[in-house]
mmCIF file of C-alpha atoms in Angstrom:
data_model
loop_
_atom_site.group_PDB
_atom_site.id
_atom_site.type_symbol
_atom_site.label_atom_id
_atom_site.label_comp_id
_atom_site.label_asym_id
_atom_site.label_seq_id
_atom_site.Cartn_x
_atom_site.Cartn_y
_atom_site.Cartn_z
ATOM 1 C CA MET A 8 -75.425 -239.887 12.818
ATOM 2 C CA ASN A 9 -72.655 -242.776 11.848
ATOM 3 C CA ILE A 10 -72.915 -243.487 7.449
ATOM 4 C CA LEU A 11 -70.813 -246.363 6.310
ATOM 5 C CA PHE A 12 -69.141 -245.195 3.148
ATOM 6 C CA ILE A 13 -68.566 -248.000 0.963
ATOM 7 C CA THR A 14 -66.558 -247.623 -1.953
ATOM 8 C CA TRP A 15 -64.522 -249.847 -4.468
ATOM 9 C CA ASP A 16 -61.355 -248.403 -5.967
ATOM 10 C CA GLY A 17 -58.393 -249.690 -7.889
ATOM 11 C CA PRO A 18 -54.730 -248.762 -6.667
ATOM 12 C CA GLN A 19 -54.466 -245.703 -9.006
ATOM 13 C CA VAL A 20 -57.261 -243.772 -8.018
ATOM 14 C CA THR A 21 -57.292 -241.479 -4.965
ATOM 15 C CA TYR A 22 -60.801 -240.099 -4.985
ATOM 16 C CA LEU A 23 -61.116 -241.372 -1.508
ATOM 17 C CA GLU A 24 -58.281 -239.101 -0.037
ATOM 18 C CA SER A 25 -58.590 -236.219 -2.399
ATOM 19 C CA LEU A 26 -62.355 -236.065 -3.127
ATOM 20 C CA PHE A 27 -64.550 -237.901 -0.303
ATOM 21 C CA LEU A 28 -62.440 -237.166 2.912
ATOM 22 C CA PRO A 29 -62.596 -233.269 2.833
ATOM 23 C CA ILE A 30 -65.935 -233.343 2.635
ATOM 24 C CA PHE A 31 -66.759 -236.105 5.087
ATOM 25 C CA GLN A 32 -64.462 -234.490 7.117
ATOM 26 C CA ARG A 33 -66.193 -231.052 7.141
ATOM 27 C CA LEU A 34 -69.444 -232.553 7.386
ATOM 28 C CA SER A 35 -68.205 -234.127 11.054
ATOM 29 C CA GLY A 36 -69.031 -230.654 11.790
ATOM 30 C CA ALA A 37 -72.882 -231.100 11.097
ATOM 31 C CA GLY A 38 -73.049 -234.388 13.345
ATOM 32 C CA LEU A 39 -72.692 -236.619 10.281
ATOM 33 C CA GLN A 40 -69.724 -239.166 11.275
ATOM 34 C CA PHE A 41 -68.170 -241.008 8.523
ATOM 35 C CA HIS A 42 -66.868 -244.901 8.406
ATOM 36 C CA VAL A 43 -64.976 -246.287 5.259
ATOM 37 C CA LEU A 44 -65.083 -249.885 4.030
ATOM 38 C CA GLN A 45 -63.136 -250.056 1.134
ATOM 39 C CA PHE A 46 -62.923 -252.844 -1.477
ATOM 40 C CA THR A 47 -59.797 -252.691 -3.303
ATOM 41 C CA TRP A 48 -56.971 -254.765 -4.711
ATOM 42 C CA ALA A 49 -54.157 -252.219 -3.365
ATOM 43 C CA ASP A 50 -51.092 -253.395 -2.052
ATOM 44 C CA GLU A 51 -50.684 -253.434 2.082
ATOM 45 C CA SER A 52 -48.547 -250.182 1.842
ATOM 46 C CA LEU A 53 -51.182 -248.246 -0.018
ATOM 47 C CA ILE A 54 -53.836 -249.654 2.203
ATOM 48 C CA GLU A 55 -52.171 -248.297 5.309
ATOM 49 C CA CYS A 56 -51.360 -244.925 3.699
ATOM 50 C CA ARG A 57 -54.996 -244.819 3.095
ATOM 51 C CA ARG A 58 -55.969 -245.794 6.729
ATOM 52 C CA GLN A 59 -53.515 -242.937 8.098
ATOM 53 C CA ALA A 60 -55.207 -240.507 5.375
ATOM 54 C CA CYS A 61 -58.811 -241.415 6.910
ATOM 55 C CA ARG A 62 -57.172 -241.542 10.484
ATOM 56 C CA ARG A 63 -55.669 -238.027 10.420
ATOM 57 C CA ALA A 64 -59.422 -236.813 9.066
ATOM 58 C CA GLY A 65 -60.654 -238.905 12.241
ATOM 59 C CA LEU A 66 -62.357 -241.663 10.261
ATOM 60 C CA ALA A 67 -62.499 -245.272 10.842
ATOM 61 C CA TYR A 68 -61.303 -247.442 7.721
ATOM 62 C CA ARG A 69 -61.139 -250.930 7.006
ATOM 63 C CA ALA A 70 -59.978 -252.352 3.366
ATOM 64 C CA GLN A 71 -62.128 -255.378 1.963
ATOM 65 C CA PRO A 72 -59.647 -257.559 -0.494
ATOM 66 C CA VAL A 73 -61.015 -257.749 -4.142
ATOM 67 C CA ARG A 74 -60.358 -260.877 -6.195
ATOM 68 C CA ARG A 75 -58.679 -259.875 -9.569
ATOM 69 C CA ARG A 76 -59.927 -263.621 -11.310
ATOM 70 C CA PRO A 77 -61.827 -264.767 -12.892
ATOM 71 C CA ARG A 78 -62.519 -261.459 -13.968
ATOM 72 C CA ALA A 79 -66.362 -261.249 -13.702
ATOM 73 C CA LEU A 80 -66.643 -263.614 -10.910
ATOM 74 C CA GLY A 81 -63.656 -262.421 -9.063
ATOM 75 C CA GLY A 82 -65.779 -259.060 -8.437
ATOM 76 C CA LEU A 83 -69.118 -261.151 -7.573
ATOM 77 C CA LEU A 84 -67.260 -263.309 -5.335
ATOM 78 C CA SER A 85 -65.634 -260.056 -3.282
ATOM 79 C CA VAL A 86 -69.084 -258.454 -2.937
ATOM 80 C CA LEU A 87 -70.291 -261.706 -1.219
ATOM 81 C CA GLU A 88 -67.045 -261.801 1.100
ATOM 82 C CA GLY A 89 -67.841 -258.203 1.786
ATOM 83 C CA VAL A 90 -71.431 -258.649 3.117
ATOM 84 C CA ARG A 91 -70.342 -260.370 6.330
ATOM 85 C CA PRO A 92 -67.926 -257.328 7.123
ATOM 86 C CA ILE A 93 -70.536 -254.765 6.121
ATOM 87 C CA ARG A 94 -72.773 -256.131 8.586
ATOM 88 C CA ARG A 95 -69.900 -256.462 11.562
ATOM 89 C CA MET A 96 -69.192 -252.821 11.157
ATOM 90 C CA ILE A 97 -73.081 -252.235 11.296
ATOM 91 C CA ALA A 98 -72.758 -253.594 14.798
ATOM 92 C CA GLU A 99 -69.871 -252.577 15.908
ATOM 93 C CA GLN A 100 -69.600 -249.333 14.694
ATOM 94 C CA ARG A 101 -73.363 -248.777 15.642
ATOM 95 C CA ILE A 102 -73.932 -247.608 12.058
ATOM 96 C CA ASP A 103 -77.157 -245.443 11.250
ATOM 97 C CA ALA A 104 -77.055 -245.441 7.371
ATOM 98 C CA LEU A 105 -75.369 -247.205 4.585
ATOM 99 C CA MET A 106 -73.723 -245.234 1.331
ATOM 100 C CA PRO A 107 -72.493 -247.281 -0.983
ATOM 101 C CA ARG A 108 -70.811 -245.758 -4.156
ATOM 102 C CA SER A 109 -71.590 -246.942 -7.307
ATOM 103 C CA THR A 110 -72.595 -250.082 -8.401
ATOM 104 C CA LEU A 111 -70.556 -253.192 -6.977
ATOM 105 C CA PRO A 112 -70.811 -251.314 -3.286
ATOM 106 C CA ALA A 113 -74.562 -250.805 -3.687
ATOM 107 C CA LEU A 114 -75.110 -254.503 -4.324
ATOM 108 C CA ALA A 115 -73.032 -255.552 -1.294
ATOM 109 C CA SER A 116 -74.903 -253.272 0.602
ATOM 110 C CA LEU A 117 -78.188 -254.690 -0.445
ATOM 111 C CA LEU A 118 -77.046 -258.214 0.570
ATOM 112 C CA ALA A 119 -75.882 -256.690 3.997
ATOM 113 C CA LEU A 120 -79.443 -255.218 4.258
ATOM 114 C CA ARG A 121 -81.853 -258.034 3.781
ATOM 115 C CA GLY A 122 -83.874 -258.541 6.798
ATOM 116 C CA HIS A 123 -82.306 -255.268 8.137
ATOM 117 C CA GLY A 124 -84.242 -251.661 8.450
ATOM 118 C CA LEU A 125 -81.367 -249.332 7.962
ATOM 119 C CA PRO A 126 -81.332 -246.209 5.792
ATOM 120 C CA MET A 127 -79.377 -246.158 2.506
ATOM 121 C CA ILE A 128 -77.789 -243.563 0.699
ATOM 122 C CA PHE A 129 -76.714 -244.822 -2.889
ATOM 123 C CA ASP A 130 -74.297 -242.291 -4.310
ATOM 124 C CA ALA A 131 -75.182 -243.076 -8.264
ATOM 125 C CA ASP A 132 -71.803 -241.619 -9.088
ATOM 126 C CA GLY A 133 -72.476 -240.732 -12.644
ATOM 127 C CA LEU A 134 -73.510 -243.730 -15.231
ATOM 128 C CA PRO A 135 -70.764 -246.017 -14.949
ATOM 129 C CA LEU A 136 -72.882 -249.115 -16.209
ATOM 130 C CA ASP A 137 -73.156 -247.204 -19.720
ATOM 131 C CA GLU A 138 -69.494 -246.033 -19.572
ATOM 132 C CA ARG A 139 -68.515 -249.684 -19.857
ATOM 133 C CA VAL A 140 -70.454 -250.164 -22.897
ATOM 134 C CA GLU A 141 -69.368 -246.998 -24.549
ATOM 135 C CA PHE A 142 -65.936 -247.348 -23.019
ATOM 136 C CA ALA A 143 -64.971 -250.643 -22.330
ATOM 137 C CA GLY A 144 -66.734 -253.041 -24.616
ATOM 138 C CA GLN A 145 -68.746 -254.396 -22.310
ATOM 139 C CA SER A 146 -72.046 -255.879 -24.414
ATOM 140 C CA PRO A 147 -75.091 -254.176 -23.466
ATOM 141 C CA SER A 148 -76.909 -257.291 -23.127
ATOM 142 C CA GLY A 149 -74.577 -259.743 -21.527
ATOM 143 C CA PRO A 150 -75.198 -261.144 -18.349
ATOM 144 C CA VAL A 151 -72.669 -259.251 -16.042
ATOM 145 C CA GLN A 152 -74.509 -255.960 -17.657
ATOM 146 C CA ARG A 153 -77.868 -257.282 -17.028
ATOM 147 C CA LEU A 154 -77.227 -258.209 -13.802
ATOM 148 C CA LEU A 155 -75.730 -254.664 -12.688
ATOM 149 C CA ARG A 156 -78.596 -253.281 -14.449
ATOM 150 C CA GLU A 157 -81.086 -254.886 -11.918
ATOM 151 C CA VAL A 158 -79.040 -253.559 -8.955
ATOM 152 C CA GLU A 159 -78.672 -250.156 -10.119
ATOM 153 C CA ALA A 160 -82.484 -250.041 -10.488
ATOM 154 C CA ARG A 161 -83.012 -251.910 -6.714
ATOM 155 C CA ALA A 162 -80.281 -249.356 -5.204
ATOM 156 C CA VAL A 163 -82.492 -246.239 -6.708
ATOM 157 C CA ARG A 164 -85.608 -247.813 -5.377
ATOM 158 C CA ARG A 165 -84.436 -249.192 -2.144
ATOM 159 C CA ALA A 166 -82.312 -245.701 -1.169
ATOM 160 C CA ASP A 167 -83.751 -243.421 0.893
ATOM 161 C CA ARG A 168 -81.465 -241.202 -0.891
ATOM 162 C CA VAL A 169 -79.780 -240.747 -4.330
ATOM 163 C CA LEU A 170 -76.851 -238.680 -4.629
ATOM 164 C CA THR A 171 -75.916 -237.696 -8.370
ATOM 165 C CA ARG A 172 -73.632 -235.693 -10.413
ATOM 166 C CA SER A 173 -75.837 -233.711 -12.817
ATOM 167 C CA HIS A 174 -79.566 -233.059 -13.311
ATOM 168 C CA GLN A 175 -79.686 -235.179 -16.465
ATOM 169 C CA ALA A 176 -78.436 -238.083 -14.398
ATOM 170 C CA VAL A 177 -81.588 -237.425 -12.344
ATOM 171 C CA GLU A 178 -83.884 -237.979 -15.104
ATOM 172 C CA ILE A 179 -82.489 -241.115 -16.359
ATOM 173 C CA LEU A 180 -82.067 -242.936 -13.059
ATOM 174 C CA LEU A 181 -85.245 -241.434 -11.880
ATOM 175 C CA ALA A 182 -86.737 -243.580 -15.021
ATOM 176 C CA ARG A 183 -84.608 -246.752 -14.997
ATOM 177 C CA GLY A 184 -86.102 -247.041 -10.951
ATOM 178 C CA GLY A 185 -89.465 -247.354 -12.278
ATOM 179 C CA PRO A 186 -92.866 -246.740 -11.258
ATOM 180 C CA GLY A 187 -93.247 -245.689 -8.135
ATOM 181 C CA THR A 188 -89.800 -244.009 -7.627
ATOM 182 C CA ALA A 189 -89.857 -240.651 -5.785
ATOM 183 C CA PRO A 190 -88.391 -237.894 -7.684
ATOM 184 C CA GLY A 191 -87.661 -236.153 -3.884
ATOM 185 C CA LYS A 192 -85.182 -238.728 -3.109
ATOM 186 C CA PHE A 193 -82.167 -237.312 -5.342
ATOM 187 C CA GLN A 194 -80.006 -234.524 -4.769
ATOM 188 C CA VAL A 195 -77.274 -233.385 -7.182
ATOM 189 C CA VAL A 196 -74.010 -232.810 -5.052
ATOM 190 C CA GLY A 197 -71.034 -231.558 -6.300
ATOM 191 C CA ASN A 198 -67.246 -232.207 -6.565
ATOM 192 C CA GLY A 199 -65.864 -229.549 -4.201
ATOM 193 C CA ARG A 200 -62.137 -228.451 -4.012
ATOM 194 C CA ASP A 201 -60.520 -227.041 -0.687
ATOM 195 C CA THR A 202 -60.148 -223.450 -2.104
ATOM 196 C CA GLU A 203 -57.090 -222.744 0.202
ATOM 197 C CA ARG A 204 -55.223 -225.487 -1.960
ATOM 198 C CA PHE A 205 -56.296 -225.152 -5.094
ATOM 199 C CA ASP A 206 -55.320 -221.470 -5.677
ATOM 200 C CA PRO A 207 -53.401 -219.542 -8.207
ATOM 201 C CA GLY A 208 -50.541 -218.771 -5.825
ATOM 202 C CA ASP A 209 -48.217 -215.578 -6.695
ATOM 203 C CA GLU A 210 -46.238 -214.956 -9.512
ATOM 204 C CA ALA A 211 -43.142 -215.830 -7.843
ATOM 205 C CA SER A 212 -44.292 -219.356 -7.003
ATOM 206 C CA ARG A 213 -45.402 -219.615 -10.327
ATOM 207 C CA ARG A 214 -42.159 -218.788 -11.614
ATOM 208 C CA ARG A 215 -40.391 -221.239 -9.228
ATOM 209 C CA MET A 216 -42.756 -224.197 -10.752
ATOM 210 C CA ARG A 217 -41.995 -223.155 -14.240
ATOM 211 C CA GLU A 218 -38.394 -223.174 -13.581
ATOM 212 C CA ARG A 219 -38.863 -226.913 -12.439
ATOM 213 C CA LEU A 220 -40.442 -227.952 -15.510
ATOM 214 C CA GLY A 221 -37.928 -226.376 -17.744
ATOM 215 C CA VAL A 222 -40.389 -223.423 -18.745
ATOM 216 C CA ALA A 223 -39.838 -220.239 -19.436
ATOM 217 C CA ALA A 224 -42.097 -217.419 -17.819
ATOM 218 C CA ASP A 225 -43.426 -216.115 -21.179
ATOM 219 C CA ALA A 226 -43.808 -219.781 -22.928
ATOM 220 C CA PRO A 227 -47.552 -220.570 -23.271
ATOM 221 C CA LEU A 228 -48.422 -223.769 -21.083
ATOM 222 C CA LEU A 229 -51.115 -226.005 -21.292
ATOM 223 C CA VAL A 230 -51.919 -228.718 -19.044
ATOM 224 C CA TYR A 231 -54.268 -231.675 -18.650
ATOM 225 C CA ALA A 232 -54.682 -233.566 -15.156
ATOM 226 C CA GLY A 233 -56.638 -236.733 -14.997
ATOM 227 C CA SER A 234 -57.272 -240.056 -16.332
ATOM 228 C CA LEU A 235 -55.903 -241.575 -19.567
ATOM 229 C CA GLY A 236 -58.349 -243.694 -21.630
ATOM 230 C CA PRO A 237 -60.750 -244.037 -24.446
ATOM 231 C CA GLN A 238 -62.986 -241.165 -23.444
ATOM 232 C CA TYR A 239 -60.608 -238.672 -22.416
ATOM 233 C CA CYS A 240 -59.556 -237.952 -25.977
ATOM 234 C CA ALA A 241 -55.708 -237.842 -26.008
ATOM 235 C CA GLU A 242 -55.269 -237.818 -29.862
ATOM 236 C CA GLU A 243 -57.153 -234.592 -30.217
ATOM 237 C CA MET A 244 -55.494 -233.045 -27.242
ATOM 238 C CA LEU A 245 -52.198 -233.607 -28.785
ATOM 239 C CA ARG A 246 -53.291 -232.637 -32.336
ATOM 240 C CA LEU A 247 -54.719 -229.439 -30.761
ATOM 241 C CA PHE A 248 -51.332 -228.774 -29.001
ATOM 242 C CA GLY A 249 -49.545 -229.166 -32.507
ATOM 243 C CA PHE A 250 -51.972 -226.226 -33.756
ATOM 244 C CA VAL A 251 -50.255 -224.315 -30.792
ATOM 245 C CA ARG A 252 -47.118 -225.098 -31.664
ATOM 246 C CA ARG A 253 -47.377 -223.890 -35.253
ATOM 247 C CA LEU A 254 -48.738 -220.543 -33.451
ATOM 248 C CA ARG A 255 -46.232 -220.571 -30.771
ATOM 249 C CA ALA A 256 -43.170 -222.872 -31.336
ATOM 250 C CA ASP A 257 -42.192 -222.176 -28.063
ATOM 251 C CA ALA A 258 -45.602 -223.892 -26.295
ATOM 252 C CA ARG A 259 -45.347 -226.744 -23.915
ATOM 253 C CA LEU A 260 -47.989 -229.309 -22.649
ATOM 254 C CA LEU A 261 -48.015 -230.856 -19.088
ATOM 255 C CA VAL A 262 -49.651 -234.118 -18.219
ATOM 256 C CA LEU A 263 -50.415 -234.818 -14.932
ATOM 257 C CA SER A 264 -52.153 -238.599 -14.565
ATOM 258 C CA GLY A 265 -51.725 -241.503 -12.334
ATOM 259 C CA THR A 266 -51.129 -243.808 -15.230
ATOM 260 C CA PRO A 267 -48.733 -241.802 -17.509
ATOM 261 C CA GLU A 268 -47.666 -244.853 -19.690
ATOM 262 C CA LEU A 269 -51.105 -244.906 -20.976
ATOM 263 C CA LEU A 270 -49.560 -241.469 -23.219
ATOM 264 C CA ARG A 271 -47.652 -243.836 -25.504
ATOM 265 C CA PRO A 272 -44.532 -242.070 -27.032
ATOM 266 C CA GLU A 273 -45.421 -243.278 -30.303
ATOM 267 C CA ARG A 274 -48.454 -240.959 -30.078
ATOM 268 C CA PHE A 275 -46.417 -237.653 -29.994
ATOM 269 C CA ALA A 276 -43.323 -238.550 -31.084
ATOM 270 C CA ARG A 277 -42.988 -234.867 -33.290
ATOM 271 C CA LEU A 278 -44.182 -233.125 -30.156
ATOM 272 C CA ALA A 279 -41.671 -234.926 -27.921
ATOM 273 C CA PRO A 280 -39.807 -232.414 -26.807
ATOM 274 C CA ALA A 281 -42.379 -230.271 -26.009
ATOM 275 C CA VAL A 282 -44.559 -232.715 -23.911
ATOM 276 C CA SER A 283 -44.043 -233.635 -20.813
ATOM 277 C CA CYS A 284 -46.049 -236.669 -18.788
ATOM 278 C CA LEU A 285 -45.807 -236.857 -14.987
ATOM 279 C CA SER A 286 -47.373 -238.548 -12.163
ATOM 280 C CA VAL A 287 -46.918 -236.694 -9.503
ATOM 281 C CA PRO A 288 -48.464 -236.435 -5.668
ATOM 282 C CA GLY A 289 -51.870 -235.321 -5.090
ATOM 283 C CA GLU A 290 -50.631 -232.382 -2.846
ATOM 284 C CA ALA A 291 -48.545 -231.222 -5.476
ATOM 285 C CA VAL A 292 -51.113 -230.766 -8.553
ATOM 286 C CA PRO A 293 -52.343 -227.256 -7.320
ATOM 287 C CA ALA A 294 -49.062 -225.707 -7.928
ATOM 288 C CA TYR A 295 -48.632 -227.240 -11.300
ATOM 289 C CA LEU A 296 -51.714 -226.266 -12.455
ATOM 290 C CA ALA A 297 -51.499 -222.630 -11.168
ATOM 291 C CA CYS A 298 -48.381 -221.784 -13.436
ATOM 292 C CA ALA A 299 -49.974 -223.139 -16.722
ATOM 293 C CA ASP A 300 -52.066 -220.757 -18.863
ATOM 294 C CA LEU A 301 -54.822 -223.170 -20.242
ATOM 295 C CA GLY A 302 -56.551 -226.329 -18.925
ATOM 296 C CA LEU A 303 -57.874 -228.836 -21.311
ATOM 297 C CA ALA A 304 -60.843 -230.748 -20.232
ATOM 298 C CA LEU A 305 -61.842 -232.597 -23.633
ATOM 299 C CA ARG A 306 -64.062 -235.478 -23.581
ATOM 300 C CA ARG A 307 -65.545 -238.013 -26.195
ATOM 301 C CA GLY A 308 -69.420 -237.161 -26.159
ATOM 302 C CA SER A 309 -71.600 -239.870 -25.072
ATOM 303 C CA PHE A 310 -74.976 -240.847 -23.399
ATOM 304 C CA SER A 311 -72.748 -242.102 -20.038
ATOM 305 C CA MET A 312 -71.125 -238.222 -19.996
ATOM 306 C CA ARG A 313 -74.392 -237.028 -19.274
ATOM 307 C CA GLY A 314 -73.639 -238.293 -15.626
ATOM 308 C CA VAL A 315 -70.886 -236.497 -15.081
ATOM 309 C CA ALA A 316 -69.053 -233.549 -13.113
ATOM 310 C CA PRO A 317 -65.402 -233.514 -14.219
ATOM 311 C CA ILE A 318 -63.074 -232.669 -11.172
ATOM 312 C CA LYS A 319 -60.517 -231.388 -13.455
ATOM 313 C CA LEU A 320 -62.944 -228.611 -14.211
ATOM 314 C CA GLY A 321 -63.182 -227.309 -10.564
ATOM 315 C CA GLU A 322 -59.046 -227.726 -10.144
ATOM 316 C CA TYR A 323 -58.673 -225.379 -13.310
ATOM 317 C CA LEU A 324 -61.218 -222.837 -12.531
ATOM 318 C CA LEU A 325 -59.835 -222.424 -8.723
ATOM 319 C CA CYS A 326 -56.214 -222.480 -9.862
ATOM 320 C CA GLY A 327 -57.014 -219.652 -12.391
ATOM 321 C CA LEU A 328 -57.238 -221.734 -15.591
ATOM 322 C CA PRO A 329 -59.447 -220.763 -18.408
ATOM 323 C CA VAL A 330 -60.658 -224.154 -19.623
ATOM 324 C CA LEU A 331 -60.879 -225.563 -22.973
ATOM 325 C CA ALA A 332 -63.665 -227.824 -22.817
ATOM 326 C CA SER A 333 -66.049 -230.423 -24.702
ATOM 327 C CA PRO A 334 -70.010 -229.735 -24.557
ATOM 328 C CA GLY A 335 -72.580 -232.164 -23.033
ATOM 329 C CA ILE A 336 -70.252 -233.276 -20.126
ATOM 330 C CA GLY A 337 -73.107 -233.395 -16.995
ATOM 331 C CA ASP A 338 -74.577 -229.937 -16.191
ATOM 332 C CA THR A 339 -71.084 -227.929 -17.232
ATOM 333 C CA ASP A 340 -71.559 -226.371 -20.426
ATOM 334 C CA ALA A 341 -72.590 -223.325 -19.019
ATOM 335 C CA ILE A 342 -69.768 -223.000 -16.401
ATOM 336 C CA ALA A 343 -67.039 -224.165 -18.909
ATOM 337 C CA ALA A 344 -67.967 -221.293 -21.275
ATOM 338 C CA ASP A 345 -67.960 -218.647 -18.894
ATOM 339 C CA GLY A 346 -64.585 -219.692 -18.024
ATOM 340 C CA GLY A 347 -63.133 -220.401 -21.328
ATOM 341 C CA LEU A 348 -64.342 -222.081 -24.440
ATOM 342 C CA LEU A 349 -66.432 -224.801 -25.381
ATOM 343 C CA LEU A 350 -65.754 -226.529 -28.287
ATOM 344 C CA ALA A 351 -68.373 -227.290 -31.109
ATOM 345 C CA GLY A 352 -66.149 -230.753 -31.878
ATOM 346 C CA LEU A 353 -63.325 -232.238 -32.210
ATOM 347 C CA ALA A 354 -62.547 -232.098 -35.811
ATOM 348 C CA ASP A 355 -59.345 -230.153 -36.842
ATOM 349 C CA ALA A 356 -60.799 -227.053 -38.215
ATOM 350 C CA GLU A 357 -62.439 -226.572 -34.411
ATOM 351 C CA LEU A 358 -58.901 -227.435 -32.868
ATOM 352 C CA GLU A 359 -57.579 -224.944 -34.884
ATOM 353 C CA ARG A 360 -59.945 -222.534 -34.286
ATOM 354 C CA ALA A 361 -59.106 -223.046 -30.644
ATOM 355 C CA ALA A 362 -55.654 -222.395 -30.510
ATOM 356 C CA ARG A 363 -56.126 -219.409 -32.377
ATOM 357 C CA TRP A 364 -58.253 -218.195 -29.745
ATOM 358 C CA PHE A 365 -55.724 -219.542 -26.841
ATOM 359 C CA ARG A 366 -53.198 -217.415 -28.712
ATOM 360 C CA ASP A 367 -55.272 -213.950 -29.273
ATOM 361 C CA GLN A 368 -57.569 -214.081 -26.379
ATOM 362 C CA VAL A 369 -56.334 -216.072 -23.445
ATOM 363 C CA LEU A 370 -52.271 -215.391 -23.656
ATOM 364 C CA THR A 371 -52.666 -211.753 -24.434
ATOM 365 C CA ARG A 372 -55.240 -211.191 -21.143
ATOM 366 C CA ARG A 373 -53.624 -213.761 -18.786
ATOM 367 C CA ASP A 374 -54.127 -211.844 -15.367
ATOM 368 C CA ALA A 375 -57.765 -210.959 -16.140
ATOM 369 C CA TRP A 376 -58.364 -214.570 -16.758
ATOM 370 C CA ARG A 377 -56.982 -215.801 -13.904
ATOM 371 C CA VAL A 378 -59.076 -213.492 -11.714
ATOM 372 C CA ARG A 379 -61.938 -214.250 -13.203
ATOM 373 C CA CYS A 380 -61.574 -218.182 -13.478
ATOM 374 C CA ARG A 381 -60.877 -218.029 -9.547
ATOM 375 C CA ALA A 382 -64.029 -216.374 -8.970
ATOM 376 C CA ILE A 383 -66.250 -218.971 -11.165
ATOM 377 C CA GLY A 384 -64.275 -221.881 -9.541
ATOM 378 C CA ILE A 385 -65.317 -220.765 -5.930
ATOM 379 C CA ARG A 386 -68.380 -220.088 -6.881
ATOM 380 C CA HIS A 387 -69.138 -223.372 -8.264
ATOM 381 C CA PHE A 388 -66.637 -225.830 -6.905
ATOM 382 C CA SER A 389 -65.291 -224.776 -3.499
ATOM 383 C CA LEU A 390 -65.818 -227.258 -0.803
ATOM 384 C CA GLU A 391 -68.194 -225.136 1.397
ATOM 385 C CA ALA A 392 -70.611 -225.062 -1.532
ATOM 386 C CA CYS A 393 -70.312 -228.755 -2.305
ATOM 387 C CA VAL A 394 -70.426 -229.610 1.708
ATOM 388 C CA ASP A 395 -73.931 -227.835 1.594
ATOM 389 C CA THR A 396 -75.273 -230.074 -1.055
ATOM 390 C CA TYR A 397 -74.053 -233.269 1.082
ATOM 391 C CA ALA A 398 -75.810 -231.472 3.908
ATOM 392 C CA ALA A 399 -79.091 -230.686 2.416
ATOM 393 C CA ALA A 400 -79.380 -234.467 1.380
ATOM 394 C CA LEU A 401 -78.620 -236.114 4.322
ATOM 395 C CA ALA A 402 -80.718 -233.690 6.523
ATOM 396 C CA PRO A 403 -83.621 -235.848 6.625
ATOM 397 C CA LEU A 404 -82.180 -238.993 7.690
ATOM 398 C CA ARG A 405 -79.983 -237.214 10.076
ATOM 399 C CA ALA A 406 -83.141 -235.976 11.717
ATOM 400 C CA SER A 407 -84.669 -239.716 11.804
ATOM 401 C CA ALA A 408 -81.368 -241.303 12.655
ATOM 402 C CA THR A 409 -82.211 -244.322 15.002
ATOM 403 C CA VAL A 410 -80.046 -247.495 15.400
ATOM 404 C CA LEU A 411 -82.778 -249.954 14.313
ATOM 405 C CA PRO A 412 -82.445 -254.113 14.675
ATOM 406 C CA LEU A 413 -82.117 -256.553 12.557
ATOM 407 C CA ARG A 414 -85.736 -257.583 11.507
ATOM 408 C CA ALA A 415 -87.358 -259.980 9.227
ATOM 409 C CA ASN A 416 -89.663 -257.159 7.340
ATOM 410 C CA PRO A 417 -88.097 -254.010 6.911
ATOM 411 C CA PRO A 418 -90.240 -251.079 6.518
ATOM 412 C CA HIS A 419 -89.090 -250.473 2.737
ATOM 413 C CA GLY A 420 -91.218 -252.386 -0.069
ATOM 414 C CA GLU A 421 -87.839 -253.553 -1.661
ATOM 415 C CA PRO A 422 -87.302 -257.372 -1.451
ATOM 416 C CA ARG A 423 -83.886 -257.636 -0.399
#
């Protein structure tokens, strides 16, 4: 079965290479062959790197340019310009199903499938429209938001399968799809990681990495890996680290991010000598995580966070790191509590309590935590477990996969 995966990614985003390619490569063993069309505004050198990564994984890749100006209209124009390439790939690659990830790729797919009976798998990718309202200042009643809400609802109704990252997202999207939306089309899938890459390493490898960072072998090391933005609680993370430093003056904080410039120096001037903010290649991340003592997964609670599954949570646990996490993030509360501490809030009193827990409960039993967290990570975030959820979602389509010709009246009831 040939599936065209359609995604929309900026230059700083590595989800295609780090998350999806390993999943798609494993699924090829189950008879599912993926092809990639990526809407992007990356430069040609980065596009070539992505093309080579897809080639190594055995996937065909095509980049589709995104217009950046004017801001909202440019995105819609890019969608329209992407319809013809999608249709061309359907014909040339004998595509059996489209798999758009998130809203704008879903719009391009809906337009490409007008008059076409191919199945569609909608990877809803959390609740991105709600994130734009809560964290990017987009008006919930503005024309762009209203248009994309309609696209989201139509994609849910048109899709043969809808992939989400949490059970809470299933309930929300089922309601948005409206009457007649079948609950059975939804499947919660994971964000799995390769357990051979993300692992705790050994004492010697952890010591070598600390030496590279200039961190003493017995100094407490906290790490944050991921994006930096309004929802990721950078201020609270720094306040927490300040409380840790009061208890252990030798503590260090390592921030790994593709946009380190967003952690402005004035935010942590007092802590500056103890804070390192780096941008490192994806393949280097596991070694940095493994040498730390605690993984930070603070996130501002909101409606949109019900739909996410933090990738960093699995990476931390697989590398043997206990986690300090915010509650109400997708379905992860129980996992985070089992593998670390779930914060009751972000007030100073709670952050200070977390700092004492780190000193008294983690640093005194670091080896035991490493073993425990690794086991939790394998159970919930292994690539194998993740691939199984995708295979289960796609099995009904694979069983009936055929290449259907263009036709005026497709079997789905949704107008397109």
